[in-house]
PDB file of C-alpha atoms in Angstrom:
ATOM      1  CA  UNK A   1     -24.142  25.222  15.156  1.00 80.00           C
ATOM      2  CA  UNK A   2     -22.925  21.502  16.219  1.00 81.00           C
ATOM      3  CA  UNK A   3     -20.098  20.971  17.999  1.00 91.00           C
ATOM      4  CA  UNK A   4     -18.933  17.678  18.818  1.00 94.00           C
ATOM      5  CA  UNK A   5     -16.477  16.858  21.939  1.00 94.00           C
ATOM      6  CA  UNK A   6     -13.777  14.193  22.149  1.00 95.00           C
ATOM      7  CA  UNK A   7     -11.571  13.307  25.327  1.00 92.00           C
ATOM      8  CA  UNK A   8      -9.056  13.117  26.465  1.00 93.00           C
ATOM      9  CA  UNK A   9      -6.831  13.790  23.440  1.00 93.00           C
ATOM     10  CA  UNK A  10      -3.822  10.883  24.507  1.00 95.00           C
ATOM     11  CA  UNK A  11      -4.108   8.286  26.564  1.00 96.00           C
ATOM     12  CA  UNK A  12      -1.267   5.955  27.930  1.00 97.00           C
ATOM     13  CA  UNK A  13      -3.058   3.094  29.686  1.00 97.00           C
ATOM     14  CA  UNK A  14      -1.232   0.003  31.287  1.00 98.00           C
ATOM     15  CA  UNK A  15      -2.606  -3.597  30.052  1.00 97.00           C
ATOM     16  CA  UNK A  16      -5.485  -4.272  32.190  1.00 97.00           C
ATOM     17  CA  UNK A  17      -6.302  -0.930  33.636  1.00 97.00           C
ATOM     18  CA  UNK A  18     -10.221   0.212  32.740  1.00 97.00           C
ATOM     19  CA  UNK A  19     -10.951   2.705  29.794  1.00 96.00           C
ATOM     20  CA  UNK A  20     -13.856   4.994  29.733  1.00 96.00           C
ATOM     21  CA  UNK A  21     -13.706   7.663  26.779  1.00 97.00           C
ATOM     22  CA  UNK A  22     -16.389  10.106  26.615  1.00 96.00           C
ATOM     23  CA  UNK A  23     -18.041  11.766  23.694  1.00 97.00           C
ATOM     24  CA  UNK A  24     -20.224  14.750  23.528  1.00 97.00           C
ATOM     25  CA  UNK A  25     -22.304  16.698  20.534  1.00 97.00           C
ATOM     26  CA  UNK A  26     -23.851  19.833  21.297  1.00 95.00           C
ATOM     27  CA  UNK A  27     -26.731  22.044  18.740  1.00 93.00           C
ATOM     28  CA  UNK A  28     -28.864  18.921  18.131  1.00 92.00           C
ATOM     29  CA  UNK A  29     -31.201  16.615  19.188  1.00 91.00           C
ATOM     30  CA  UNK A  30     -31.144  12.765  19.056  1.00 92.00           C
ATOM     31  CA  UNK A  31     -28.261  12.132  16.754  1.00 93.00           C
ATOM     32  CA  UNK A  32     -26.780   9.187  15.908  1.00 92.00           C
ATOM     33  CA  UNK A  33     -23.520   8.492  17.760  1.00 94.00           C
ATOM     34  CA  UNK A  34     -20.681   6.350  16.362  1.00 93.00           C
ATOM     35  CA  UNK A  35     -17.649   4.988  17.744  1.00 95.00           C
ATOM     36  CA  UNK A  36     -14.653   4.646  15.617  1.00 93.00           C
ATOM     37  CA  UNK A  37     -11.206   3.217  15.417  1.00 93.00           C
ATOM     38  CA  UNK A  38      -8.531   3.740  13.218  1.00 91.00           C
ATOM     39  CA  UNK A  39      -5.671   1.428  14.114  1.00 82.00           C
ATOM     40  CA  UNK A  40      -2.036   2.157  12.178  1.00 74.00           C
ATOM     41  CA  UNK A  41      -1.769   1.532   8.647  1.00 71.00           C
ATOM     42  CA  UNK A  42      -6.000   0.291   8.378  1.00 74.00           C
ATOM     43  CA  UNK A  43      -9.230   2.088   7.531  1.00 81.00           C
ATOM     44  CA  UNK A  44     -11.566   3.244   9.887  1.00 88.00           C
ATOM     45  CA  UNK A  45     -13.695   0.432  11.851  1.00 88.00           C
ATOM     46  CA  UNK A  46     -16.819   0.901  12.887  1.00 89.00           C
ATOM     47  CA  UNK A  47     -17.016  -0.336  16.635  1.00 92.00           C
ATOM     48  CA  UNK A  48     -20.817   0.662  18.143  1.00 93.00           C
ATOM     49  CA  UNK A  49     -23.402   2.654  16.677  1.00 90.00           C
ATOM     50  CA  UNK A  50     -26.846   4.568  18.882  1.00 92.00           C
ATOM     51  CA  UNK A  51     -29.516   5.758  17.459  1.00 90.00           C
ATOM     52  CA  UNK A  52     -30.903   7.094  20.581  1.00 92.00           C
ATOM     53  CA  UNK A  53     -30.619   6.624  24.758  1.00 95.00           C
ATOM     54  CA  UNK A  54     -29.644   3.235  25.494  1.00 92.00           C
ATOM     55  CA  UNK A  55     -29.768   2.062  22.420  1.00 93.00           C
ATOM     56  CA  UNK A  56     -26.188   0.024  21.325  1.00 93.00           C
ATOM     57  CA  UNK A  57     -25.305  -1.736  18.634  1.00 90.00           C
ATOM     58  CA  UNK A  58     -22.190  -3.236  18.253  1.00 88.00           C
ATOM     59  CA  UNK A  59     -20.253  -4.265  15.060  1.00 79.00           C
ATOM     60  CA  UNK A  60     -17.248  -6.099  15.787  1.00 78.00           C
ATOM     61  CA  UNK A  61     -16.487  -8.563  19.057  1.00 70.00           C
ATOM     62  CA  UNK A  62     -14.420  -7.002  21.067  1.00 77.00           C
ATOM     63  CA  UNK A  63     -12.977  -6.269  24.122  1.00 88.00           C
ATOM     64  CA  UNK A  64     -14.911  -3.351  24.668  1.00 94.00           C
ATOM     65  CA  UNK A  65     -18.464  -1.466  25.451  1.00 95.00           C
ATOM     66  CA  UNK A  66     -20.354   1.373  24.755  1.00 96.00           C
ATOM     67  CA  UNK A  67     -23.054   2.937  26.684  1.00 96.00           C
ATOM     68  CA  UNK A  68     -25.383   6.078  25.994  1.00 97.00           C
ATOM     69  CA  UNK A  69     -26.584   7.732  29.263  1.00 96.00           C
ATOM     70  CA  UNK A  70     -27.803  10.628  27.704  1.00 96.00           C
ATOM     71  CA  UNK A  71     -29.328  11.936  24.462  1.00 96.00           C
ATOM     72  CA  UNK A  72     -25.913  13.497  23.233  1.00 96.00           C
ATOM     73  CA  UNK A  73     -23.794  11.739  25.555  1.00 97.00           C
ATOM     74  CA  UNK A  74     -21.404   8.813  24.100  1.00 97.00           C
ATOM     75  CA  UNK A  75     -19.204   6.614  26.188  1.00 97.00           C
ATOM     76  CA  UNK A  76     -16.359   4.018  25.241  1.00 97.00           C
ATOM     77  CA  UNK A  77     -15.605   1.913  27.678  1.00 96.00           C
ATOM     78  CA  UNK A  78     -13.672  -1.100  28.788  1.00 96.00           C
ATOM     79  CA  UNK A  79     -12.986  -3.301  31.958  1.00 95.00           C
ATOM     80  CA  UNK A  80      -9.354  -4.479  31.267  1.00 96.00           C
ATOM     81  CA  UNK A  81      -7.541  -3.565  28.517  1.00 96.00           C
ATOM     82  CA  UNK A  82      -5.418  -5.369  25.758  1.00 95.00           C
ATOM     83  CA  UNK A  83      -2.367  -4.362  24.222  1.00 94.00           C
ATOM     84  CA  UNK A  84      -4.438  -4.841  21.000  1.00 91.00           C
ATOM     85  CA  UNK A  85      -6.677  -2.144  22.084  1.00 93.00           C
ATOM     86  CA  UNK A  86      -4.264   0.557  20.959  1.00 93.00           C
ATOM     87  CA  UNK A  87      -5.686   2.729  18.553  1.00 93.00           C
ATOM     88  CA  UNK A  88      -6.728   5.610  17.451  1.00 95.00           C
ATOM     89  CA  UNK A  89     -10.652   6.341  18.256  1.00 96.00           C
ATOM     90  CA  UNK A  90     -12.905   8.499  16.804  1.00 96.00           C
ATOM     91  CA  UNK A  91     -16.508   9.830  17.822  1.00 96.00           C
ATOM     92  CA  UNK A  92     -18.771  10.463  15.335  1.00 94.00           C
ATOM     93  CA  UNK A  93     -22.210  11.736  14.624  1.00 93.00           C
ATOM     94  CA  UNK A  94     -25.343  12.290  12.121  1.00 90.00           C
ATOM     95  CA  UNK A  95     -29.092  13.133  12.272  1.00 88.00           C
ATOM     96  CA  UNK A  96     -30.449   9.609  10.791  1.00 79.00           C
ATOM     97  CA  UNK A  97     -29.037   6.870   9.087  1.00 72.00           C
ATOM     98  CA  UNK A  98     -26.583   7.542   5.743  1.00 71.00           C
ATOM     99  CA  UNK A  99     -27.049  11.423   6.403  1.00 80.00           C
ATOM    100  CA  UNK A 100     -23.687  13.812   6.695  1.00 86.00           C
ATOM    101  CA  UNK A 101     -21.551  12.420   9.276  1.00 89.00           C
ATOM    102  CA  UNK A 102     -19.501  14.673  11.742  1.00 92.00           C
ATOM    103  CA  UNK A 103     -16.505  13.351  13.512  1.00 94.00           C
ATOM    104  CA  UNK A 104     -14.108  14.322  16.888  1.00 95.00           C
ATOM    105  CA  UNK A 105     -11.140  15.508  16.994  1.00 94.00           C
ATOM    106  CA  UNK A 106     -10.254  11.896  18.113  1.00 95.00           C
ATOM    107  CA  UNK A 107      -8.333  10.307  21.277  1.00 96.00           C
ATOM    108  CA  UNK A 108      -5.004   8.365  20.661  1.00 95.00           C
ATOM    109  CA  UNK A 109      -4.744   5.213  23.450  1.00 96.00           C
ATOM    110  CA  UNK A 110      -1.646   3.459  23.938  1.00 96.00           C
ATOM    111  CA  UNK A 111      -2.084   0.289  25.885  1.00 96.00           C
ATOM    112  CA  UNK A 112       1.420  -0.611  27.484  1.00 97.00           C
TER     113      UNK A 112
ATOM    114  CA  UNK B   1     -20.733  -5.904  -0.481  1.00 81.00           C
ATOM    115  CA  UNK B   2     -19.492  -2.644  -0.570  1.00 85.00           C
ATOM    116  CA  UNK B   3     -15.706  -1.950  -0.943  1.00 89.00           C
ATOM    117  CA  UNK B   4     -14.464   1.550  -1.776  1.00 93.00           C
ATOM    118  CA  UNK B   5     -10.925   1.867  -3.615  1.00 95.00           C
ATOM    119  CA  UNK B   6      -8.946   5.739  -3.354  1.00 96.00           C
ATOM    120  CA  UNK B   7      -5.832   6.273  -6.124  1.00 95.00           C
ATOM    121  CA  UNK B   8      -3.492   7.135  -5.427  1.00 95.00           C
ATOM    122  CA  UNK B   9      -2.131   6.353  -2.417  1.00 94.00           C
ATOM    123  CA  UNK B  10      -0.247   9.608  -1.945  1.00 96.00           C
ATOM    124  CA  UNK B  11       0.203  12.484  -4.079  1.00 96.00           C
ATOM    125  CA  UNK B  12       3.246  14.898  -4.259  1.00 97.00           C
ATOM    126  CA  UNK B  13       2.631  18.292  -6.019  1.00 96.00           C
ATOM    127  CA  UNK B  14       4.102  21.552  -6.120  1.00 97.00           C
ATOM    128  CA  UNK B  15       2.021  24.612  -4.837  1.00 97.00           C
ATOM    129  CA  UNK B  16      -0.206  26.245  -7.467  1.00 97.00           C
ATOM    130  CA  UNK B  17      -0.943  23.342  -8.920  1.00 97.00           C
ATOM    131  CA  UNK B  18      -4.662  21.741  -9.684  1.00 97.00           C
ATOM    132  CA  UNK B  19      -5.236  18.399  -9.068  1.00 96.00           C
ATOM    133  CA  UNK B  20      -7.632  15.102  -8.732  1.00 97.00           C
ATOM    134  CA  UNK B  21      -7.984  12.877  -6.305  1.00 97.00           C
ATOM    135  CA  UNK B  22     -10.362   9.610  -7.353  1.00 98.00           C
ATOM    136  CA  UNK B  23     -12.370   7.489  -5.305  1.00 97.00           C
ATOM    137  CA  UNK B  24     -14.433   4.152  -6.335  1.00 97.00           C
ATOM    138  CA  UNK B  25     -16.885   2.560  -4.853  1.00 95.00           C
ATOM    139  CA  UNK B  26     -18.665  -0.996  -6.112  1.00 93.00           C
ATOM    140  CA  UNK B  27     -22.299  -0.678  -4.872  1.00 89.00           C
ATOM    141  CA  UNK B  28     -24.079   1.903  -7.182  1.00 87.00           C
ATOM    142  CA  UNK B  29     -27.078   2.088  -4.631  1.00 85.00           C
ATOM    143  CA  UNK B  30     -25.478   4.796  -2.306  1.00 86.00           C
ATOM    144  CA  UNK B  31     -27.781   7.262  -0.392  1.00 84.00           C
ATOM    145  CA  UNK B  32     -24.646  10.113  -0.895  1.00 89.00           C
ATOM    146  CA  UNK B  33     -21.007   9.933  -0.519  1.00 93.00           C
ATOM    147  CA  UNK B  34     -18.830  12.214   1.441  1.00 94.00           C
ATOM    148  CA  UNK B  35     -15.259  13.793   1.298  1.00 97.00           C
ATOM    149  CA  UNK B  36     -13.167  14.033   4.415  1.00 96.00           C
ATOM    150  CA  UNK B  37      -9.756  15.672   5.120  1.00 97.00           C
ATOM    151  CA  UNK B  38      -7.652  14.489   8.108  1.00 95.00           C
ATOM    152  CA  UNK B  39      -4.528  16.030   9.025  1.00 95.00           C
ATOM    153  CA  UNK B  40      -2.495  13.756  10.895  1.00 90.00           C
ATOM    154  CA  UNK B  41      -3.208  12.393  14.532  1.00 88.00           C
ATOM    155  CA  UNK B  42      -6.447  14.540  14.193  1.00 91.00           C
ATOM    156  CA  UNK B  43      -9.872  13.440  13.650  1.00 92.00           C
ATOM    157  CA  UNK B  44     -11.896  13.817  10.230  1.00 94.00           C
ATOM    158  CA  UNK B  45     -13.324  17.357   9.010  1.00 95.00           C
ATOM    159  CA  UNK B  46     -16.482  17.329   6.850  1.00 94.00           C
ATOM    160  CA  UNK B  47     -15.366  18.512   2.856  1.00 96.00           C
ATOM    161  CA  UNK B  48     -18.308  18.241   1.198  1.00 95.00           C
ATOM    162  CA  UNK B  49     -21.588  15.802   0.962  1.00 93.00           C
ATOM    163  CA  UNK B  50     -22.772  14.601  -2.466  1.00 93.00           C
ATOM    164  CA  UNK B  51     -26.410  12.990  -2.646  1.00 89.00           C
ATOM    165  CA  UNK B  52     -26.665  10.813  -5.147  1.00 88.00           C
ATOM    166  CA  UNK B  53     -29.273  12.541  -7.388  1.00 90.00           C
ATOM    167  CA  UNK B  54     -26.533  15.123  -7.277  1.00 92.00           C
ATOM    168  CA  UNK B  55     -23.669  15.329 -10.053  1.00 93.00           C
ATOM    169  CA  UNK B  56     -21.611  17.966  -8.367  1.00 95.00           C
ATOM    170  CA  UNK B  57     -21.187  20.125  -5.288  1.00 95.00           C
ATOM    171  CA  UNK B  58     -18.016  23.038  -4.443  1.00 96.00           C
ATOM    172  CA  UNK B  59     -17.185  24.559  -1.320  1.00 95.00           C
ATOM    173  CA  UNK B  60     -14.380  27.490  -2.265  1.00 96.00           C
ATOM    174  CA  UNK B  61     -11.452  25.570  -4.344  1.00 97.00           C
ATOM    175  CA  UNK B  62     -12.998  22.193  -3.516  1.00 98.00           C
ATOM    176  CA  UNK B  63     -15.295  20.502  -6.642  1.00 97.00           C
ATOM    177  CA  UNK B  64     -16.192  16.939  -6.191  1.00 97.00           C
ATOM    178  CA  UNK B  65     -18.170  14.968  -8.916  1.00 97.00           C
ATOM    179  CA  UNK B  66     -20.355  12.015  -8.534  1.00 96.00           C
ATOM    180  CA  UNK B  67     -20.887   9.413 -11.255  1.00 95.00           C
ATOM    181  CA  UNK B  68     -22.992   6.948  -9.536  1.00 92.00           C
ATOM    182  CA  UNK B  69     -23.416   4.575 -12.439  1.00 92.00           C
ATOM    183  CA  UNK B  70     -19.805   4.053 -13.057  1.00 94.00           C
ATOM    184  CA  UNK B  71     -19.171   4.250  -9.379  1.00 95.00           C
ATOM    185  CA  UNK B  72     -16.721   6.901  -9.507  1.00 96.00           C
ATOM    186  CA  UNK B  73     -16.591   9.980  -7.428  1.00 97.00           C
ATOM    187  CA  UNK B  74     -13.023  12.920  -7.603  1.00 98.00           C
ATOM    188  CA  UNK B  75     -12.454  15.348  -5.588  1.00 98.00           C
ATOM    189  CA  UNK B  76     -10.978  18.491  -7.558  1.00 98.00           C
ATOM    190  CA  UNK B  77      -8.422  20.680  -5.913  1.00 98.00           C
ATOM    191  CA  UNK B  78      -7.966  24.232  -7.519  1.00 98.00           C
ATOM    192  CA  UNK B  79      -4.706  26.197  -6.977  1.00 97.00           C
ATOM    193  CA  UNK B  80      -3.520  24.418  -4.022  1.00 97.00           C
ATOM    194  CA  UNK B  81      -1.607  24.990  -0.911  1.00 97.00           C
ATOM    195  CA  UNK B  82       0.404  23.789   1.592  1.00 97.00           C
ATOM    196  CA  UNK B  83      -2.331  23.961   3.941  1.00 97.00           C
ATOM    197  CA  UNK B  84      -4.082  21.328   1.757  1.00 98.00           C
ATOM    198  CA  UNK B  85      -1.568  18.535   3.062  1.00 98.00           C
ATOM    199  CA  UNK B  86      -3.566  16.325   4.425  1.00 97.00           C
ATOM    200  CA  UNK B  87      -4.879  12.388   3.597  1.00 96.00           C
ATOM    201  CA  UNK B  88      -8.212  13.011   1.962  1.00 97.00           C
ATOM    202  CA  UNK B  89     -11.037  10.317   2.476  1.00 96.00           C
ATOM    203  CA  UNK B  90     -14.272   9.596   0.775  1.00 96.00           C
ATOM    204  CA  UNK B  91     -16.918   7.465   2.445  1.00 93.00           C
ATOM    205  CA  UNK B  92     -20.121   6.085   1.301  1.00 91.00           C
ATOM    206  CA  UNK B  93     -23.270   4.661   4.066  1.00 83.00           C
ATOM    207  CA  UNK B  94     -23.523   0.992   3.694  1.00 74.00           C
ATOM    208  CA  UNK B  95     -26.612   0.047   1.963  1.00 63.00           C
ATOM    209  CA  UNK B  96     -29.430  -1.744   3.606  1.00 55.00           C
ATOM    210  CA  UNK B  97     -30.486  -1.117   7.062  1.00 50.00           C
ATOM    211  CA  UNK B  98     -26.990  -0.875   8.484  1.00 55.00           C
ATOM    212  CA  UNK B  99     -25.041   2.108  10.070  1.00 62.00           C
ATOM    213  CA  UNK B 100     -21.833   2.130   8.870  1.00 75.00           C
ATOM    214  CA  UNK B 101     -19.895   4.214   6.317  1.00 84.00           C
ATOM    215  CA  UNK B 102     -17.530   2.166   4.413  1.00 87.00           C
ATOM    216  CA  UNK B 103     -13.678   4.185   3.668  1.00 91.00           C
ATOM    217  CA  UNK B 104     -11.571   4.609   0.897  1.00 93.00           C
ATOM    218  CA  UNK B 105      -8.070   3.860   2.750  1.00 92.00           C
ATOM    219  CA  UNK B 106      -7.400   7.551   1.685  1.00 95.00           C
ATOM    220  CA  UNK B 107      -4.899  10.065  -0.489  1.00 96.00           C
ATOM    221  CA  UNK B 108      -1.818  11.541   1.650  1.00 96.00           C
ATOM    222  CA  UNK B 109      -1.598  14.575  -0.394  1.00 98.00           C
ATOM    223  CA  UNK B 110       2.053  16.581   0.323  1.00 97.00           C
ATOM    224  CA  UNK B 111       1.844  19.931  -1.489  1.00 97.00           C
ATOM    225  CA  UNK B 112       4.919  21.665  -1.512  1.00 96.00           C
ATOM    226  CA  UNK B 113       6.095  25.319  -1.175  1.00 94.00           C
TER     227      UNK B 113
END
């Protein structure tokens, strides 16, 4: 079966410091990764989207980056973070476009 | 463009009870549209996956419905718990050649013992 790996759970990261969240799926083969974020009170927002190894697109500006080393390997990232960064991120996958989607278990970041 | 609308809000029942929770969408041209439960500072979990040449699907005490012309979907909730306190989602793919799935802001369902 899939399995789909999130961390770290929290996060408390000074403004400015980097970020680098990592994502994982396991049981399948060139999914389609998603990165999430969920900030108090809104909807989700889609942030970056891969359909396969280096592949990123990227939905809103922002002050961060995605990269995908690997085939099931996700990774938020950013240099120097913003109070506005705070959030609630979630990793998310499917096997092709508009099919079943699968999400993480999701990391809280604080930016302080 | 596609905007998806969830009422109510939030949702107070007593255990035992059966109720619906009712999602819109306003694009009728949806590949499938998807429940999701999230309990609170945890991530999504999968419910259940309508296509859209589908009317229905259940999983256990779960029934959701699908009424793509109207652009209505509910999400039926048989005898339920505590356990089923949760904010409930639906979610729909964006048409067209994007990737995202577009979110009702969600039900915060409270049952109560």
């Amino acid at each position: 079966s899939q399995t789909i790996h999130q961390w770290p759970a929290t996060l408390v990261q000074p403004v400015g410091s980097p970020l680098s969240l990592e994502c994982t799926v396991e049981g399948t083969s060139n999914p389609n990764l998603y990165w999430y974020r969920q900030a108090a009170g809104r909807g989700l927002q889609l942030l970056f989207y891969s359909v396969g190894i280096g592949q990123i697109s990227s939905e809103v500006p922002q002050n961060l980056s995605a990269s995908r080393p690997q085939d099931r390997q996700f990774i938020l990232s950013s240099k120097k973070l913003l109070l506005s960064d705070s959030g609630f991120y979630l990793c998310a996958w499917s096997l092709r476009r508009g099919a079943e989607a699968f999400f993480g278990q999701g990391t809280r970041l604080t930016v302080v | 463009k596609q905007e998806v609308t969830q009422i109510p809000a939030a949702l107070s029942v007593p255990e035992g009870e059966n109720l619906v929770l009712n999602c819109s969408f306003t694009d009728s041209a949806i590949y499938n549209l998807q429940w999701f439960r999230q309990d609170p500072g945890k991530g999504l979990t999968s419910l259940l996956l309508i296509q859209s040449s589908q009317r229905e699907q259940t999983s256990g005490r779960l029934n959701a419905s699908l009424d793509k012309s109207s652009g209505r979907s509910t999400l039926y909730i048989a005898a339920s718990q505590p356990g089923d306190s949760a904010t409930y989602l639906c979610a729909v793919p964006l048409s067209g050649y994007g990737q995202n799935f577009v979110f009702g802001p969600g039900t915060r369902l409270s049952v109560l013992p």
